[in-house]
Each structure stands twice: as C-alpha cells, then as structure tokens.
C-alpha cells in the first residue's frame, strides 16, 4: 500500500515537472502495472486523467488556426466585393510580405495573404492564420507608403499576437479538444464530426464578432500598434508612419458620428499618444523616404 | 530501496528529455531549407508539413538541418521543437499512445471539419478565399521591392 501511494505520487510529480506530458504518465503506469504495484484499473484511471488534462491544455495548432481563419475570411467575403486591380494588389502584398519577414513570425502555416475589399468603409481585418483584408476606404486615407505599411504591420501584429484565436471562448475550445476523444486514429466518427463542426461554427462566430462587430480590446490594439512600429523599424520603414496614420484617423473620428470603424476602434487619441511616447522612448527619428514616396505616387488612388 | 529505484528512474527520464531536445517538426504547409541564414538565400530543398528534422547547429533564428541527405538552414518559425519520444523507453502500449498524440495534433479543426462546415454553410465565399490565397509573389519580386524602396533585407546575421 505504501509503495502504491509512493508510485502515484511519483507519477503525478513527473507529470507536473515535465509539463503535463501524458506519455510520461503512461510509461510510469505501464511500469507500475508490470511490477504489480498498480492494478489495471489504477493504470486506466491515471492514463485517462493524464490524457484529458493534456488535451484540454493543448493550444490550437497553426494548422487549425489556418482553417479557422479561412472560414472567418469566407464569412467576411460574403459581405464585400474584392478589389481586383492586380497592380495595387501586388503593391499591398509586397508591403505585407516585406513587413511579415521582419515580424516575430515571418512564416506561418499557409503564409500571409493580403486583399483589398472594394468598399468606401474604413476597415481592416486580420483573420487568424494570415489572411488580411483591408478596405479600399482605409488604404485611400494613407498619405504615404509608410502609412500603408503601418496599416499592414498593425494587422500582422494581430496575427502574431494571435488576437483572433483569443476571441474564441475558452469553454468552446476545451469542448472541441475533449470532443476528439482518446481514439484519435483514423477519421472522425459521424457524431464526432457533427459536434466538431458545430464547435468550429461557434469559434468562427466568436472571431467574426470580435473582429467585425465588437472590435479588439484597447490593450490588444495598443499591443498591435507597438508590434507594428517594431516591425516597421526592422524592415527599414519609418515607424512614425503609424503615428501619422493614427493622427488622420483621430482627426476624422473627432468629426464623425462614430459608426462603423470608429465604433469598433474607440480611443484613437489614446493610441496616438501611446505611439508618440513609444517612438520617443525608442529614440527613433523621422527618416527620408523619397524612393518609397515616388513609388507610392504611382499607386495612389 | 524501492523509493530510490523510482527516483533514479524519474531522474533518468528527465535527463533523457533534456538530452533529446533537438528534434523539430515542420509546422508550415511547406518549409524551405536554404544555403545560408538569409530569407532570400538559394533554396536547397523543401520539406512538407509534419516532417521531423534533427538540429545539427543553431545560429540566431536559424537551424542547420539535414533532410534526405540535403543540408542547409531552416528558419525557426517554420518548425516546432518536439518532446522526447517516451515510447522508446517502454514500447507496446505507450508507443501506440505516442502515435495517438501525434495524430491528435493534426485533429481538431481539419480539412474534414472545413468540408463539413462548407456543406452546412453553402453561402460562404470560399471561392474568394482561394482567390486571395492565389495572390503569390516570388521571392525575387519581394527582394526587388525591398531593394527598390531602400528597405532593409530582414533575417540576416543575428
């Protein structure tokens, strides 16, 4: 009895020390059972406990995030038309790819892709997994390539910070992971697939509601602004481009009825102030960008 | 006495985990092994999702790996470090469990779930998503864009 308690203690201690690795427990219980210290039932209970804890703790994989993002984008694209000017699409994608390479996550499962929504609205949405949709109305407000880079870099910041995924209710994700069950080999059973599809649908709605209807938290927006300035500076862009663009939006917000973008992005003045302090703290001075200004004029609307 | 045996076993498990910490799995749809530690360095070979690679050296954000006899550098953001394969210690049931864990990582929200979701929601514009994903720029185009704009080539020497 004493040995049995000692083994339970050691197996659970190993589980905690090694980061909740279910296999560690299974090896421990297998040895425990073969040496007669644990009964088959003890082993089964311990293994089951370890597996369910490991699964519940599992973060969403990048591949899963990619499929979730595709569904979110498919939902958004049901409400907008795509802007089909190849030259401008190429320009935005070039800026995006350049910034992405200087981000904290240069490569993601399906790569970064940028598209322009053909609408006068001011909006930009980062779908999990790397699909970034920016409205023509937003891009038309930019006064330089630095400002375009700021818009794109801010959205890449949301992707790197995984803000979209964080919008999914914790309860829903735990349910999705546990719905997988222990028998993971082969294809899903019919009931399991139906349950996962419902949970997937709910997760898509959670993300959609956050990025389109309610907006991210002020903290998430500020963090994305900060990431944007860091990525811009690394890429060789003038990070003040973000400050300049926020300044435009703040001026417009003051005179607007605060619908649409300005309802999901309140506190533009606070973000502007944060950007100013951040740039000052870093000691980043304004820089010349003649080559980029010339190129921007060729793409200007 | 038995207490000591168990503690030794636990200790050796932990040491084995530390010693075997240099295995990585590709987590992007496709990863690129390059000749040098630069984003635009010549491509040695490409590695599909899920493949396992052993680290041979590490400098900054780049790992030197060998894939099917082709050696080069791979960016750290395309791979994820793997834990030690505990099944090798016990075999049998535990080996099965480890395979299950690998399968689990690819379970959850998969192409199969996406297909089922699409059947349930036929109005979703997946056709437009595919269109957006088809906007592809070659590495040469991005490199030229960076140079022409007097921007900085990223990811070089740390």
mmCIF file of N, CA and C in Angstrom, chain A residues 64-187:
data_model
loop_
_atom_site.group_PDB
_atom_site.id
_atom_site.type_symbol
_atom_site.label_atom_id
_atom_site.label_comp_id
_atom_site.label_asym_id
_atom_site.label_seq_id
_atom_site.Cartn_x
_atom_site.Cartn_y
_atom_site.Cartn_z
ATOM 1 N N UNK A 64 -4.728 24.353 -37.454
ATOM 2 C CA UNK A 64 -6.125 24.567 -37.065
ATOM 3 C C UNK A 64 -6.496 26.047 -37.193
ATOM 4 N N UNK A 65 -5.558 26.900 -36.802
ATOM 5 C CA UNK A 65 -5.767 28.342 -36.880
ATOM 6 C C UNK A 65 -5.979 28.753 -38.342
ATOM 7 N N UNK A 66 -5.238 28.105 -39.227
ATOM 8 C CA UNK A 66 -5.358 28.390 -40.653
ATOM 9 C C UNK A 66 -6.772 28.060 -41.158
ATOM 10 N N UNK A 67 -7.280 26.883 -40.788
ATOM 11 C CA UNK A 67 -8.630 26.509 -41.247
ATOM 12 C C UNK A 67 -9.707 27.410 -40.639
ATOM 13 N N UNK A 68 -9.482 27.799 -39.397
ATOM 14 C CA UNK A 68 -10.420 28.716 -38.748
ATOM 15 C C UNK A 68 -10.419 30.062 -39.490
ATOM 16 N N UNK A 69 -9.231 30.563 -39.806
ATOM 17 C CA UNK A 69 -9.092 31.850 -40.495
ATOM 18 C C UNK A 69 -9.738 31.838 -41.872
ATOM 19 N N UNK A 70 -9.621 30.724 -42.574
ATOM 20 C CA UNK A 70 -10.250 30.616 -43.896
ATOM 21 C C UNK A 70 -11.769 30.782 -43.773
ATOM 22 N N UNK A 71 -12.326 30.155 -42.732
ATOM 23 C CA UNK A 71 -13.776 30.239 -42.546
ATOM 24 C C UNK A 71 -14.207 31.660 -42.169
ATOM 25 N N UNK A 72 -13.395 32.317 -41.345
ATOM 26 C CA UNK A 72 -13.710 33.705 -40.964
ATOM 27 C C UNK A 72 -13.660 34.583 -42.213
ATOM 28 N N UNK A 73 -12.616 34.398 -43.031
ATOM 29 C CA UNK A 73 -12.476 35.183 -44.261
ATOM 30 C C UNK A 73 -13.634 34.895 -45.220
ATOM 31 N N UNK A 74 -14.033 33.627 -45.313
ATOM 32 C CA UNK A 74 -15.142 33.256 -46.218
ATOM 33 C C UNK A 74 -16.436 33.940 -45.761
ATOM 34 N N UNK A 75 -16.572 34.125 -44.449
ATOM 35 C CA UNK A 75 -17.758 34.804 -43.904
ATOM 36 C C UNK A 75 -17.706 36.295 -44.265
ATOM 37 N N UNK A 76 -16.562 36.919 -44.044
ATOM 38 C CA UNK A 76 -16.410 38.359 -44.333
ATOM 39 C C UNK A 76 -16.585 38.608 -45.836
ATOM 40 N N UNK A 77 -15.994 37.737 -46.647
ATOM 41 C CA UNK A 77 -16.044 37.941 -48.099
ATOM 42 C C UNK A 77 -17.459 37.717 -48.661
ATOM 43 N N UNK A 78 -18.334 37.176 -47.837
ATOM 44 C CA UNK A 78 -19.744 37.057 -48.236
ATOM 45 C C UNK A 78 -20.431 38.423 -48.184
ATOM 46 N N UNK A 79 -19.780 39.389 -47.529
ATOM 47 C CA UNK A 79 -20.405 40.706 -47.347
ATOM 48 C C UNK A 79 -19.732 41.813 -48.154
ATOM 49 N N UNK A 80 -18.605 41.505 -48.786
ATOM 50 C CA UNK A 80 -17.881 42.535 -49.545
ATOM 51 C C UNK A 80 -17.486 41.995 -50.923
ATOM 52 N N UNK A 81 -17.160 42.925 -51.804
ATOM 53 C CA UNK A 81 -16.574 42.527 -53.083
ATOM 54 C C UNK A 81 -15.072 42.683 -52.968
ATOM 55 N N UNK A 82 -14.354 41.857 -53.725
ATOM 56 C CA UNK A 82 -12.901 42.001 -53.733
ATOM 57 C C UNK A 82 -12.507 43.051 -54.758
ATOM 58 N N UNK A 83 -11.530 43.852 -54.418
ATOM 59 C CA UNK A 83 -10.997 44.856 -55.339
ATOM 60 C C UNK A 83 -10.012 44.131 -56.255
ATOM 61 N N UNK A 84 -10.206 44.258 -57.544
ATOM 62 C CA UNK A 84 -9.461 43.356 -58.425
ATOM 63 C C UNK A 84 -8.341 44.012 -59.239
ATOM 64 N N UNK A 85 -7.884 45.193 -58.834
ATOM 65 C CA UNK A 85 -6.768 45.837 -59.541
ATOM 66 C C UNK A 85 -5.473 45.086 -59.179
ATOM 67 N N UNK A 86 -4.956 44.328 -60.139
ATOM 68 C CA UNK A 86 -3.792 43.478 -59.860
ATOM 69 C C UNK A 86 -2.568 44.255 -59.397
ATOM 70 N N UNK A 87 -2.380 45.456 -60.003
ATOM 71 C CA UNK A 87 -1.204 46.245 -59.690
ATOM 72 C C UNK A 87 -1.217 46.656 -58.207
ATOM 73 N N UNK A 88 -2.370 47.125 -57.758
ATOM 74 C CA UNK A 88 -2.461 47.561 -56.350
ATOM 75 C C UNK A 88 -2.440 46.363 -55.401
ATOM 76 N N UNK A 89 -3.045 45.251 -55.835
ATOM 77 C CA UNK A 89 -2.982 44.045 -55.006
ATOM 78 C C UNK A 89 -1.531 43.611 -54.821
ATOM 79 N N UNK A 90 -0.774 43.707 -55.888
ATOM 80 C CA UNK A 90 0.633 43.308 -55.824
ATOM 81 C C UNK A 90 1.414 44.251 -54.900
ATOM 82 N N UNK A 91 1.077 45.527 -54.999
ATOM 83 C CA UNK A 91 1.749 46.535 -54.163
ATOM 84 C C UNK A 91 1.505 46.248 -52.676
ATOM 85 N N UNK A 92 0.242 46.036 -52.317
ATOM 86 C CA UNK A 92 -0.102 45.774 -50.908
ATOM 87 C C UNK A 92 0.529 44.464 -50.435
ATOM 88 N N UNK A 93 0.507 43.451 -51.302
ATOM 89 C CA UNK A 93 1.123 42.172 -50.923
ATOM 90 C C UNK A 93 2.639 42.298 -50.768
ATOM 91 N N UNK A 94 3.257 43.166 -51.581
ATOM 92 C CA UNK A 94 4.717 43.361 -51.462
ATOM 93 C C UNK A 94 5.045 44.017 -50.128
ATOM 94 N N UNK A 95 4.260 45.038 -49.775
ATOM 95 C CA UNK A 95 4.481 45.706 -48.476
ATOM 96 C C UNK A 95 4.262 44.686 -47.355
ATOM 97 N N UNK A 96 3.184 43.927 -47.464
ATOM 98 C CA UNK A 96 2.839 42.947 -46.430
ATOM 99 C C UNK A 96 3.903 41.881 -46.254
ATOM 100 N N UNK A 97 4.380 41.340 -47.360
ATOM 101 C CA UNK A 97 5.395 40.280 -47.269
ATOM 102 C C UNK A 97 6.694 40.837 -46.675
ATOM 103 N N UNK A 98 7.014 42.088 -47.037
ATOM 104 C CA UNK A 98 8.232 42.715 -46.510
ATOM 105 C C UNK A 98 8.139 42.868 -44.996
ATOM 106 N N UNK A 99 7.006 43.381 -44.539
ATOM 107 C CA UNK A 99 6.812 43.569 -43.093
ATOM 108 C C UNK A 99 6.791 42.209 -42.382
ATOM 109 N N UNK A 100 6.087 41.239 -42.976
ATOM 110 C CA UNK A 100 5.967 39.922 -42.334
ATOM 111 C C UNK A 100 7.346 39.314 -42.076
ATOM 112 N N UNK A 101 8.252 39.486 -43.022
ATOM 113 C CA UNK A 101 9.595 38.914 -42.847
ATOM 114 C C UNK A 101 10.339 39.565 -41.680
ATOM 115 N N UNK A 102 9.937 40.777 -41.316
ATOM 116 C CA UNK A 102 10.570 41.453 -40.182
ATOM 117 C C UNK A 102 9.758 41.305 -38.898
ATOM 118 N N UNK A 103 8.690 40.522 -38.974
ATOM 119 C CA UNK A 103 7.849 40.341 -37.783
ATOM 120 C C UNK A 103 8.439 39.239 -36.906
ATOM 121 N N UNK A 104 7.781 38.965 -35.783
ATOM 122 C CA UNK A 104 8.248 37.886 -34.917
ATOM 123 C C UNK A 104 7.832 36.529 -35.456
ATOM 124 N N UNK A 105 7.043 36.524 -36.522
ATOM 125 C CA UNK A 105 6.615 35.258 -37.106
ATOM 126 C C UNK A 105 6.661 35.368 -38.633
ATOM 127 N N UNK A 106 7.855 35.298 -39.197
ATOM 128 C CA UNK A 106 7.975 35.510 -40.647
ATOM 129 C C UNK A 106 7.205 34.473 -41.469
ATOM 130 N N UNK A 107 7.125 33.248 -40.944
ATOM 131 C CA UNK A 107 6.414 32.194 -41.677
ATOM 132 C C UNK A 107 5.283 31.647 -40.817
ATOM 133 N N UNK A 108 4.116 31.469 -41.462
ATOM 134 C CA UNK A 108 3.014 30.802 -40.768
ATOM 135 C C UNK A 108 2.494 29.714 -41.690
ATOM 136 N N UNK A 109 1.630 28.841 -41.173
ATOM 137 C CA UNK A 109 1.245 27.632 -41.902
ATOM 138 C C UNK A 109 0.951 27.864 -43.390
ATOM 139 N N UNK A 110 0.005 28.762 -43.682
ATOM 140 C CA UNK A 110 -0.383 28.952 -45.085
ATOM 141 C C UNK A 110 0.197 30.222 -45.700
ATOM 142 N N UNK A 111 1.070 30.902 -44.973
ATOM 143 C CA UNK A 111 1.661 32.152 -45.475
ATOM 144 C C UNK A 111 0.719 33.334 -45.285
ATOM 145 N N UNK A 112 1.270 34.530 -45.444
ATOM 146 C CA UNK A 112 0.465 35.759 -45.320
ATOM 147 C C UNK A 112 -0.110 36.119 -46.694
ATOM 148 N N UNK A 113 -1.374 36.506 -46.707
ATOM 149 C CA UNK A 113 -2.016 36.951 -47.952
ATOM 150 C C UNK A 113 -2.825 38.204 -47.645
ATOM 151 N N UNK A 114 -2.737 39.181 -48.553
ATOM 152 C CA UNK A 114 -3.401 40.469 -48.320
ATOM 153 C C UNK A 114 -4.365 40.743 -49.468
ATOM 154 N N UNK A 115 -5.563 41.203 -49.119
ATOM 155 C CA UNK A 115 -6.544 41.514 -50.157
ATOM 156 C C UNK A 115 -7.230 42.830 -49.840
ATOM 157 N N UNK A 116 -7.693 43.501 -50.908
ATOM 158 C CA UNK A 116 -8.383 44.789 -50.730
ATOM 159 C C UNK A 116 -9.884 44.560 -50.918
ATOM 160 N N UNK A 117 -10.666 45.058 -49.959
ATOM 161 C CA UNK A 117 -12.123 44.966 -50.072
ATOM 162 C C UNK A 117 -12.604 46.223 -50.787
ATOM 163 N N UNK A 118 -13.450 46.030 -51.796
ATOM 164 C CA UNK A 118 -13.882 47.161 -52.612
ATOM 165 C C UNK A 118 -15.044 47.896 -51.938
ATOM 166 N N UNK A 119 -14.696 48.689 -50.943
ATOM 167 C CA UNK A 119 -15.718 49.452 -50.207
ATOM 168 C C UNK A 119 -15.109 50.766 -49.702
ATOM 169 N N UNK A 120 -15.974 51.783 -49.578
ATOM 170 C CA UNK A 120 -15.522 53.083 -49.054
ATOM 171 C C UNK A 120 -15.332 53.047 -47.537
ATOM 172 N N UNK A 121 -15.895 52.027 -46.896
ATOM 173 C CA UNK A 121 -15.760 51.921 -45.427
ATOM 174 C C UNK A 121 -14.287 51.965 -45.024
ATOM 175 N N UNK A 122 -14.053 52.367 -43.793
ATOM 176 C CA UNK A 122 -12.680 52.321 -43.265
ATOM 177 C C UNK A 122 -12.602 51.086 -42.390
ATOM 178 N N UNK A 123 -11.842 50.080 -42.845
ATOM 179 C CA UNK A 123 -11.748 48.873 -42.033
ATOM 180 C C UNK A 123 -10.566 47.999 -42.450
ATOM 181 N N UNK A 124 -10.083 47.230 -41.532
ATOM 182 C CA UNK A 124 -9.029 46.257 -41.824
ATOM 183 C C UNK A 124 -9.223 45.096 -40.864
ATOM 184 N N UNK A 125 -9.137 43.883 -41.394
ATOM 185 C CA UNK A 125 -9.405 42.717 -40.562
ATOM 186 C C UNK A 125 -8.345 41.643 -40.757
ATOM 187 N N UNK A 126 -7.786 41.185 -39.644
ATOM 188 C CA UNK A 126 -6.772 40.128 -39.704
ATOM 189 C C UNK A 126 -7.436 38.818 -39.305
ATOM 190 N N UNK A 127 -7.624 37.928 -40.272
ATOM 191 C CA UNK A 127 -8.212 36.631 -39.951
ATOM 192 C C UNK A 127 -7.093 35.722 -39.434
ATOM 193 N N UNK A 128 -7.380 34.890 -38.431
ATOM 194 C CA UNK A 128 -6.333 34.012 -37.908
ATOM 195 C C UNK A 128 -5.681 33.233 -39.054
ATOM 196 N N UNK A 129 -4.422 32.953 -38.919
ATOM 197 C CA UNK A 129 -3.756 32.145 -39.938
ATOM 198 C C UNK A 129 -3.135 32.941 -41.059
ATOM 199 N N UNK A 130 -3.362 34.265 -41.124
ATOM 200 C CA UNK A 130 -2.594 35.070 -42.075
ATOM 201 C C UNK A 130 -3.332 35.720 -43.226
ATOM 202 N N UNK A 131 -4.679 35.612 -43.273
ATOM 203 C CA UNK A 131 -5.427 36.303 -44.329
ATOM 204 C C UNK A 131 -5.814 37.690 -43.818
ATOM 205 N N UNK A 132 -5.325 38.718 -44.504
ATOM 206 C CA UNK A 132 -5.566 40.085 -44.042
ATOM 207 C C UNK A 132 -6.376 40.839 -45.088
ATOM 208 N N UNK A 133 -7.538 41.356 -44.664
ATOM 209 C CA UNK A 133 -8.448 42.043 -45.586
ATOM 210 C C UNK A 133 -8.507 43.519 -45.198
ATOM 211 N N UNK A 134 -8.189 44.386 -46.154
ATOM 212 C CA UNK A 134 -8.160 45.828 -45.868
ATOM 213 C C UNK A 134 -9.069 46.535 -46.859
ATOM 214 N N UNK A 135 -9.878 47.459 -46.354
ATOM 215 C CA UNK A 135 -10.815 48.136 -47.250
ATOM 216 C C UNK A 135 -10.104 49.186 -48.099
ATOM 217 N N UNK A 136 -10.658 49.413 -49.280
ATOM 218 C CA UNK A 136 -10.134 50.468 -50.162
ATOM 219 C C UNK A 136 -10.217 51.813 -49.451
ATOM 220 N N UNK A 137 -11.323 52.022 -48.707
ATOM 221 C CA UNK A 137 -11.515 53.277 -47.978
ATOM 222 C C UNK A 137 -10.393 53.545 -46.992
ATOM 223 N N UNK A 138 -9.914 52.514 -46.364
ATOM 224 C CA UNK A 138 -8.803 52.637 -45.404
ATOM 225 C C UNK A 138 -7.524 52.990 -46.154
ATOM 226 N N UNK A 139 -7.242 52.250 -47.220
ATOM 227 C CA UNK A 139 -5.993 52.463 -47.966
ATOM 228 C C UNK A 139 -5.966 53.847 -48.616
ATOM 229 N N UNK A 140 -7.151 54.308 -49.045
ATOM 230 C CA UNK A 140 -7.223 55.624 -49.702
ATOM 231 C C UNK A 140 -6.882 56.759 -48.744
ATOM 232 N N UNK A 141 -7.009 56.506 -47.458
ATOM 233 C CA UNK A 141 -6.709 57.556 -46.479
ATOM 234 C C UNK A 141 -5.211 57.687 -46.204
ATOM 235 N N UNK A 142 -4.428 56.685 -46.614
ATOM 236 C CA UNK A 142 -2.987 56.734 -46.343
ATOM 237 C C UNK A 142 -2.316 57.774 -47.229
ATOM 238 N N UNK A 143 -1.380 58.519 -46.629
ATOM 239 C CA UNK A 143 -0.717 59.576 -47.391
ATOM 240 C C UNK A 143 0.679 59.214 -47.847
ATOM 241 N N UNK A 144 1.130 58.007 -47.572
ATOM 242 C CA UNK A 144 2.475 57.600 -47.974
ATOM 243 C C UNK A 144 2.583 56.073 -47.877
ATOM 244 N N UNK A 145 3.674 55.539 -48.443
ATOM 245 C CA UNK A 145 3.886 54.083 -48.320
ATOM 246 C C UNK A 145 4.127 53.724 -46.855
ATOM 247 N N UNK A 146 4.733 54.654 -46.095
ATOM 248 C CA UNK A 146 4.972 54.391 -44.675
ATOM 249 C C UNK A 146 3.629 54.162 -43.954
ATOM 250 N N UNK A 147 2.630 54.961 -44.342
ATOM 251 C CA UNK A 147 1.310 54.817 -43.689
ATOM 252 C C UNK A 147 0.617 53.519 -44.123
ATOM 253 N N UNK A 148 0.793 53.159 -45.400
ATOM 254 C CA UNK A 148 0.238 51.869 -45.852
ATOM 255 C C UNK A 148 0.908 50.741 -45.075
ATOM 256 N N UNK A 149 2.233 50.862 -44.920
ATOM 257 C CA UNK A 149 2.993 49.846 -44.182
ATOM 258 C C UNK A 149 2.497 49.761 -42.737
ATOM 259 N N UNK A 150 2.122 50.915 -42.167
ATOM 260 C CA UNK A 150 1.632 50.932 -40.784
ATOM 261 C C UNK A 150 0.317 50.154 -40.661
ATOM 262 N N UNK A 151 -0.576 50.347 -41.650
ATOM 263 C CA UNK A 151 -1.873 49.636 -41.628
ATOM 264 C C UNK A 151 -1.621 48.129 -41.667
ATOM 265 N N UNK A 152 -0.772 47.724 -42.618
ATOM 266 C CA UNK A 152 -0.481 46.302 -42.811
ATOM 267 C C UNK A 152 0.241 45.729 -41.586
ATOM 268 N N UNK A 153 1.213 46.490 -41.064
ATOM 269 C CA UNK A 153 2.006 46.000 -39.925
ATOM 270 C C UNK A 153 1.135 45.827 -38.677
ATOM 271 N N UNK A 154 0.161 46.715 -38.493
ATOM 272 C CA UNK A 154 -0.747 46.607 -37.349
ATOM 273 C C UNK A 154 -1.547 45.292 -37.444
ATOM 274 N N UNK A 155 -2.022 44.982 -38.640
ATOM 275 C CA UNK A 155 -2.799 43.739 -38.818
ATOM 276 C C UNK A 155 -1.913 42.514 -38.618
ATOM 277 N N UNK A 156 -0.670 42.582 -39.112
ATOM 278 C CA UNK A 156 0.269 41.467 -38.886
ATOM 279 C C UNK A 156 0.510 41.308 -37.378
ATOM 280 N N UNK A 157 0.540 42.435 -36.668
ATOM 281 C CA UNK A 157 0.682 42.395 -35.204
ATOM 282 C C UNK A 157 -0.437 41.568 -34.569
ATOM 283 N N UNK A 158 -1.682 41.773 -35.043
ATOM 284 C CA UNK A 158 -2.806 40.983 -34.503
ATOM 285 C C UNK A 158 -2.618 39.484 -34.790
ATOM 286 N N UNK A 159 -2.089 39.172 -35.978
ATOM 287 C CA UNK A 159 -1.883 37.753 -36.329
ATOM 288 C C UNK A 159 -0.810 37.150 -35.418
ATOM 289 N N UNK A 160 0.312 37.857 -35.306
ATOM 290 C CA UNK A 160 1.424 37.334 -34.492
ATOM 291 C C UNK A 160 0.985 37.197 -33.028
ATOM 292 N N UNK A 161 0.217 38.181 -32.548
ATOM 293 C CA UNK A 161 -0.255 38.133 -31.153
ATOM 294 C C UNK A 161 -1.419 37.155 -30.974
ATOM 295 N N UNK A 162 -1.875 36.555 -32.055
ATOM 296 C CA UNK A 162 -2.972 35.558 -32.079
ATOM 297 C C UNK A 162 -4.255 36.113 -31.442
ATOM 298 N N UNK A 163 -4.528 37.397 -31.699
ATOM 299 C CA UNK A 163 -5.690 38.038 -31.086
ATOM 300 C C UNK A 163 -7.005 37.413 -31.560
ATOM 301 N N UNK A 164 -7.046 36.984 -32.817
ATOM 302 C CA UNK A 164 -8.269 36.366 -33.350
ATOM 303 C C UNK A 164 -8.612 35.098 -32.592
ATOM 304 N N UNK A 165 -7.600 34.259 -32.394
ATOM 305 C CA UNK A 165 -7.814 32.982 -31.698
ATOM 306 C C UNK A 165 -8.238 33.227 -30.254
ATOM 307 N N UNK A 166 -7.687 34.289 -29.659
ATOM 308 C CA UNK A 166 -8.028 34.582 -28.256
ATOM 309 C C UNK A 166 -9.501 34.955 -28.101
ATOM 310 N N UNK A 167 -10.165 35.290 -29.220
ATOM 311 C CA UNK A 167 -11.581 35.659 -29.147
ATOM 312 C C UNK A 167 -12.479 34.446 -28.934
ATOM 313 N N UNK A 168 -11.931 33.254 -29.172
ATOM 314 C CA UNK A 168 -12.757 32.042 -29.023
ATOM 315 C C UNK A 168 -12.956 31.754 -27.544
ATOM 316 N N UNK A 169 -14.190 31.447 -27.191
ATOM 317 C CA UNK A 169 -14.473 31.200 -25.775
ATOM 318 C C UNK A 169 -13.677 29.977 -25.320
ATOM 319 N N UNK A 170 -13.071 30.099 -24.151
ATOM 320 C CA UNK A 170 -12.221 29.025 -23.616
ATOM 321 C C UNK A 170 -13.040 27.749 -23.471
ATOM 322 N N UNK A 171 -14.294 27.907 -23.069
ATOM 323 C CA UNK A 171 -15.147 26.736 -22.850
ATOM 324 C C UNK A 171 -15.349 25.985 -24.171
ATOM 325 N N UNK A 172 -15.525 26.760 -25.253
ATOM 326 C CA UNK A 172 -15.775 26.136 -26.557
ATOM 327 C C UNK A 172 -14.546 25.347 -27.023
ATOM 328 N N UNK A 173 -13.366 25.933 -26.839
ATOM 329 C CA UNK A 173 -12.152 25.246 -27.289
ATOM 330 C C UNK A 173 -11.903 23.987 -26.457
ATOM 331 N N UNK A 174 -12.122 24.084 -25.150
ATOM 332 C CA UNK A 174 -11.940 22.910 -24.296
ATOM 333 C C UNK A 174 -12.875 21.800 -24.752
ATOM 334 N N UNK A 175 -14.105 22.198 -25.097
ATOM 335 C CA UNK A 175 -15.100 21.224 -25.556
ATOM 336 C C UNK A 175 -14.645 20.596 -26.873
ATOM 337 N N UNK A 176 -14.087 21.426 -27.770
ATOM 338 C CA UNK A 176 -13.632 20.925 -29.072
ATOM 339 C C UNK A 176 -12.506 19.913 -28.886
ATOM 340 N N UNK A 177 -11.593 20.226 -27.976
ATOM 341 C CA UNK A 177 -10.459 19.336 -27.776
ATOM 342 C C UNK A 177 -10.900 18.033 -27.116
ATOM 343 N N UNK A 178 -11.784 18.144 -26.157
ATOM 344 C CA UNK A 178 -12.227 16.918 -25.492
ATOM 345 C C UNK A 178 -13.147 16.095 -26.391
ATOM 346 N N UNK A 179 -13.806 16.756 -27.354
ATOM 347 C CA UNK A 179 -14.689 16.031 -28.279
ATOM 348 C C UNK A 179 -13.914 15.038 -29.127
ATOM 349 N N UNK A 180 -12.603 15.246 -29.183
ATOM 350 C CA UNK A 180 -11.795 14.358 -30.017
ATOM 351 C C UNK A 180 -11.730 12.953 -29.443
ATOM 352 N N UNK A 181 -11.854 12.849 -28.133
ATOM 353 C CA UNK A 181 -11.818 11.534 -27.502
ATOM 354 C C UNK A 181 -10.426 10.925 -27.562
ATOM 355 N N UNK A 182 -10.283 9.761 -26.981
ATOM 356 C CA UNK A 182 -8.967 9.124 -26.931
ATOM 357 C C UNK A 182 -8.659 8.394 -28.234
ATOM 358 N N UNK A 183 -9.698 7.966 -28.956
ATOM 359 C CA UNK A 183 -9.470 7.198 -30.173
ATOM 360 C C UNK A 183 -9.271 8.156 -31.334
ATOM 361 N N UNK A 184 -8.035 8.614 -31.477
ATOM 362 C CA UNK A 184 -7.779 9.649 -32.481
ATOM 363 C C UNK A 184 -7.308 9.091 -33.816
ATOM 364 N N UNK A 185 -7.057 7.790 -33.864
ATOM 365 C CA UNK A 185 -6.562 7.228 -35.128
ATOM 366 C C UNK A 185 -7.700 7.171 -36.144
ATOM 367 N N UNK A 186 -7.356 7.380 -37.409
ATOM 368 C CA UNK A 186 -8.355 7.275 -38.472
ATOM 369 C C UNK A 186 -9.225 8.495 -38.566
ATOM 370 N N UNK A 187 -10.366 8.366 -39.233
ATOM 371 C CA UNK A 187 -11.236 9.508 -39.474
ATOM 372 C C UNK A 187 -12.194 9.700 -38.302
#
